[in-house]
Tab-separated table of C-alpha atoms in Angstrom:
chain	number	residue	atom	x	y	z
A	1	MET	CA	64.485	92.568	180.475
A	2	THR	CA	66.407	95.261	178.605
A	3	LYS	CA	67.756	98.081	180.770
A	4	THR	CA	70.652	99.309	178.648
A	5	ILE	CA	70.952	100.039	174.934
A	6	ILE	CA	74.428	100.284	173.398
A	7	PHE	CA	74.861	101.968	170.022
A	8	ASP	CA	77.650	101.737	167.519
A	9	LEU	CA	78.125	105.136	165.851
A	10	GLY	CA	79.647	104.915	162.356
A	11	ALA	CA	77.045	103.859	159.755
A	12	VAL	CA	74.414	103.674	162.521
A	13	LEU	CA	74.123	107.260	163.785
A	14	VAL	CA	76.886	108.974	161.797
A	15	ASP	CA	77.255	108.679	158.027
A	16	TRP	CA	81.020	108.365	157.584
A	17	ASN	CA	82.463	107.124	154.325
A	18	PRO	CA	85.908	107.678	152.720
A	19	HIS	CA	84.179	107.671	149.322
A	20	TYR	CA	82.834	111.152	150.033
A	21	LEU	CA	86.382	112.519	150.053
A	22	TYR	CA	88.028	110.333	147.455
A	23	ARG	CA	85.367	110.887	144.812
A	24	LYS	CA	86.642	114.483	144.817
A	25	ILE	CA	90.201	113.254	144.334
A	26	PHE	CA	89.782	110.452	141.788
A	27	ASP	CA	88.042	110.918	138.453
A	28	ASP	CA	87.783	107.150	138.003
A	29	GLU	CA	85.581	105.186	140.434
A	30	ALA	CA	87.438	101.917	139.892
A	31	GLU	CA	90.771	103.622	140.599
A	32	MET	CA	89.335	105.093	143.819
A	33	LEU	CA	88.003	101.733	144.953
A	34	HIS	CA	91.368	100.106	144.241
A	35	PHE	CA	93.158	102.754	146.313
A	36	LEU	CA	90.817	102.235	149.274
A	37	ALA	CA	91.024	98.452	148.993
A	38	HIS	CA	94.812	98.207	148.626
A	39	ILE	CA	96.435	101.375	150.032
A	40	CYS	CA	94.293	103.158	152.652
A	41	THR	CA	92.527	99.961	153.615
A	42	PRO	CA	89.876	99.351	156.291
A	43	ASP	CA	92.389	97.201	158.205
A	44	TRP	CA	94.907	100.075	158.194
A	45	ASN	CA	92.238	102.501	159.425
A	46	GLU	CA	91.239	100.126	162.229
A	47	GLU	CA	94.763	100.358	163.650
A	48	GLN	CA	94.119	104.070	164.261
A	49	ASP	CA	90.792	103.147	165.843
A	50	GLY	CA	92.850	100.937	168.129
A	51	GLY	CA	95.128	103.758	169.224
A	52	ARG	CA	97.875	104.171	166.608
A	53	SER	CA	98.560	107.859	165.956
A	54	LEU	CA	97.434	109.396	162.672
A	55	GLN	CA	100.967	110.616	161.991
A	56	GLU	CA	102.507	107.186	162.508
A	57	ALA	CA	99.855	105.591	160.310
A	58	THR	CA	100.330	108.129	157.548
A	59	GLU	CA	104.124	107.903	157.518
A	60	TYR	CA	103.912	104.111	157.538
A	61	LEU	CA	101.897	104.123	154.312
A	62	VAL	CA	103.833	106.924	152.634
A	63	ALA	CA	107.074	104.987	153.176
A	64	ARG	CA	105.555	101.946	151.468
A	65	HIS	CA	103.658	103.743	148.718
A	66	PRO	CA	105.518	107.011	148.030
A	67	GLU	CA	103.820	107.319	144.641
A	68	HIS	CA	100.497	107.765	146.497
A	69	GLU	CA	101.804	110.225	149.103
A	70	GLU	CA	99.409	113.072	148.335
A	71	ASN	CA	96.346	110.842	148.401
A	72	ILE	CA	97.488	109.054	151.573
A	73	ARG	CA	97.993	112.354	153.392
A	74	ALA	CA	94.527	113.454	152.332
A	75	TYR	CA	92.971	110.625	154.362
A	76	TYR	CA	93.452	112.392	157.667
A	77	GLY	CA	94.363	115.813	156.335
A	78	ARG	CA	90.860	116.071	154.850
A	79	TRP	CA	89.128	113.576	157.144
A	80	GLU	CA	86.177	115.869	157.857
A	81	GLU	CA	85.165	115.578	154.203
A	82	MET	CA	84.368	111.912	154.877
A	83	LEU	CA	81.559	112.917	157.247
A	84	GLY	CA	78.281	112.859	155.357
A	85	GLY	CA	76.116	113.947	158.274
A	86	ALA	CA	73.797	112.375	160.794
A	87	ILE	CA	71.675	109.338	159.927
A	88	GLU	CA	68.501	111.166	160.862
A	89	GLY	CA	66.229	108.143	161.128
A	90	THR	CA	68.462	106.571	163.782
A	91	VAL	CA	68.938	109.885	165.568
A	92	GLU	CA	65.142	110.121	165.823
A	93	ILE	CA	65.006	106.643	167.382
A	94	PHE	CA	67.745	107.694	169.811
A	95	ARG	CA	65.747	110.845	170.617
A	96	ASN	CA	62.616	108.748	171.274
A	97	LEU	CA	64.485	106.376	173.596
A	98	ARG	CA	66.054	109.264	175.478
A	99	ALA	CA	62.686	110.991	175.905
A	100	GLU	CA	61.156	107.820	177.368
A	101	GLY	CA	63.844	107.759	180.038
A	102	LYS	CA	63.535	104.006	180.616
A	103	TYR	CA	66.950	102.935	179.380
A	104	ASN	CA	70.607	103.647	180.001
A	105	LEU	CA	72.023	104.725	176.648
A	106	TYR	CA	75.684	104.174	175.798
A	107	ALA	CA	77.907	104.192	172.732
A	108	LEU	CA	80.688	101.719	171.978
A	109	THR	CA	82.618	102.961	168.976
A	110	ASN	CA	85.683	102.147	166.926
A	111	TRP	CA	86.965	105.704	166.421
A	112	SER	CA	90.369	107.374	166.468
A	113	ALA	CA	91.001	109.447	169.573
A	114	GLU	CA	92.346	112.222	167.331
A	115	THR	CA	89.293	112.525	165.071
A	116	TRP	CA	86.750	111.956	167.857
A	117	PRO	CA	86.742	115.623	168.986
A	118	ILE	CA	85.760	116.661	165.444
A	119	ALA	CA	82.694	114.419	165.621
A	120	LEU	CA	81.801	115.691	169.099
A	121	GLU	CA	81.838	119.244	167.808
A	122	ARG	CA	79.859	118.393	164.679
A	123	PHE	CA	77.065	116.248	166.177
A	124	ASP	CA	75.148	117.445	169.246
A	125	PHE	CA	73.498	114.067	169.778
A	126	LEU	CA	76.859	112.503	170.676
A	127	HIS	CA	76.530	114.396	173.963
A	128	TRP	CA	73.189	112.735	174.790
A	129	PHE	CA	74.676	109.405	175.850
A	130	ASP	CA	75.032	108.377	179.478
A	131	GLY	CA	78.536	107.298	178.534
A	132	VAL	CA	80.710	106.703	175.467
A	133	VAL	CA	83.600	104.257	175.142
A	134	VAL	CA	85.941	105.259	172.290
A	135	SER	CA	88.366	102.657	171.013
A	136	GLY	CA	91.180	105.089	170.252
A	137	GLU	CA	91.094	106.414	173.806
A	138	GLU	CA	91.087	102.902	175.269
A	139	LYS	CA	93.668	101.544	172.790
A	140	ASN	CA	91.324	98.610	172.286
A	141	ARG	CA	88.532	98.014	169.791
A	142	LYS	CA	85.734	95.840	168.525
A	143	PRO	CA	85.539	92.920	167.975
A	144	PHE	CA	87.847	92.132	170.917
A	145	ALA	CA	85.887	90.910	173.938
A	146	SER	CA	88.012	93.024	176.272
A	147	PHE	CA	86.712	96.197	174.617
A	148	TYR	CA	83.053	95.320	175.234
A	149	GLN	CA	84.034	94.426	178.772
A	150	VAL	CA	85.359	97.961	179.339
A	151	LEU	CA	81.835	99.329	178.886
A	152	LEU	CA	80.162	96.588	180.910
A	153	ASP	CA	82.559	97.110	183.823
A	154	ARG	CA	82.757	100.905	183.708
A	155	TYR	CA	79.004	101.417	183.778
A	156	ASP	CA	78.055	98.299	185.743
A	157	VAL	CA	76.028	96.879	182.872
A	158	LYS	CA	74.828	93.275	182.921
A	159	SER	CA	75.256	91.735	179.478
A	160	GLU	CA	71.916	89.923	179.576
A	161	GLU	CA	70.087	93.180	180.412
A	162	SER	CA	71.585	95.095	177.500
A	163	LEU	CA	70.994	95.378	173.771
A	164	PHE	CA	73.805	96.125	171.299
A	165	ILE	CA	73.250	97.726	167.877
A	166	ASP	CA	75.988	97.626	165.198
A	167	ASP	CA	76.116	97.564	161.390
A	168	ASN	CA	79.108	95.205	161.335
A	169	LEU	CA	78.112	91.549	161.655
A	170	ARG	CA	81.569	90.695	163.017
A	171	ASN	CA	80.982	93.062	165.941
A	172	VAL	CA	77.453	91.774	166.517
A	173	THR	CA	78.713	88.184	166.633
A	174	ALA	CA	81.399	89.158	169.161
A	175	ALA	CA	78.804	90.834	171.385
A	176	GLU	CA	76.505	87.818	171.242
A	177	GLN	CA	79.389	85.562	172.243
A	178	LEU	CA	79.609	87.663	175.418
A	179	GLY	CA	75.909	87.105	176.080
A	180	ILE	CA	74.859	90.555	174.853
A	181	PRO	CA	71.622	90.424	172.794
A	182	SER	CA	72.225	92.313	169.570
A	183	ILE	CA	70.654	93.804	166.469
A	184	HIS	CA	72.573	93.760	163.190
A	185	PHE	CA	71.712	97.245	161.899
A	186	SER	CA	70.891	97.772	158.229
A	187	SER	CA	68.600	100.823	158.251
A	188	PRO	CA	66.681	103.071	160.654
A	189	GLU	CA	63.434	101.450	159.502
A	190	GLN	CA	64.748	97.947	160.211
A	191	LEU	CA	66.029	99.081	163.616
A	192	ARG	CA	62.718	100.672	164.578
A	193	ALA	CA	60.867	97.481	163.612
A	194	ALA	CA	63.308	95.341	165.622
A	195	LEU	CA	62.905	97.569	168.694
A	196	GLN	CA	59.117	97.487	168.356
A	197	GLU	CA	59.233	93.699	168.125
A	198	ARG	CA	61.121	93.658	171.438
A	199	GLY	CA	58.606	96.034	173.040
A	200	ILE	CA	61.247	98.737	173.454
A	201	LEU	CA	59.524	101.207	171.135
A	202	SER	CA	55.782	101.495	170.633
C-alpha cells in the first residue's frame, strides 16, 4: 500500500533546460549541441549537483577551455535563463494529491545548493512538500543508493510503501534496486494514467 510519493523535480515538475539559454548565445544549433556535449557537459553539471561549488566548477572548465570562457561563465552567470517554467500538468497532479491528503509528499532532487534558492523563490509549489532532499546540500546525489537512503531515514519512509517518480531511467532503476516502486516519467498524461492504474488518483 502506497503511503509516500517521492517526486524528482527537473523535467518532472520544473522545466529546466540549458538549451533555453544557449540558443540565445549560439546562432548555430549544431555548435550549441557540441558545446553542451563536450564542454559544459551533463556529467560536469552533476558534480555541482553533488556539492562542488559553482565557482570551482567554472574555473575548472575555463582553465581547460579558455577559448570558451565567456560561454562557460554564462552557464551559471545566466542560469535563471535555463528555467522554462513549471510543468503545469504535473503541478496539477501534485495539487490533486496534496488536496486528497492521503499521502506524504517528498522531493528527491539532483540540484546545486547554490541555485536551489532561485528555484524556491520562483516556484511556490516547491514549498508544498512535506520535505525536500537536495543533492547539493547533502553532497550526495542520485543514482547513489546512499542518497535515496537519506530521504528514507530522515522521514521514516518504508521503501515498499513509497512510490518514486523520475524522468531519468538510471535513477528509476537505482530506486527499484532499493525496493522502491517507481514510475519512469515521460509526460504528465502518462503519469496521471500510471497513478490511476495504481488507484492513487481517480
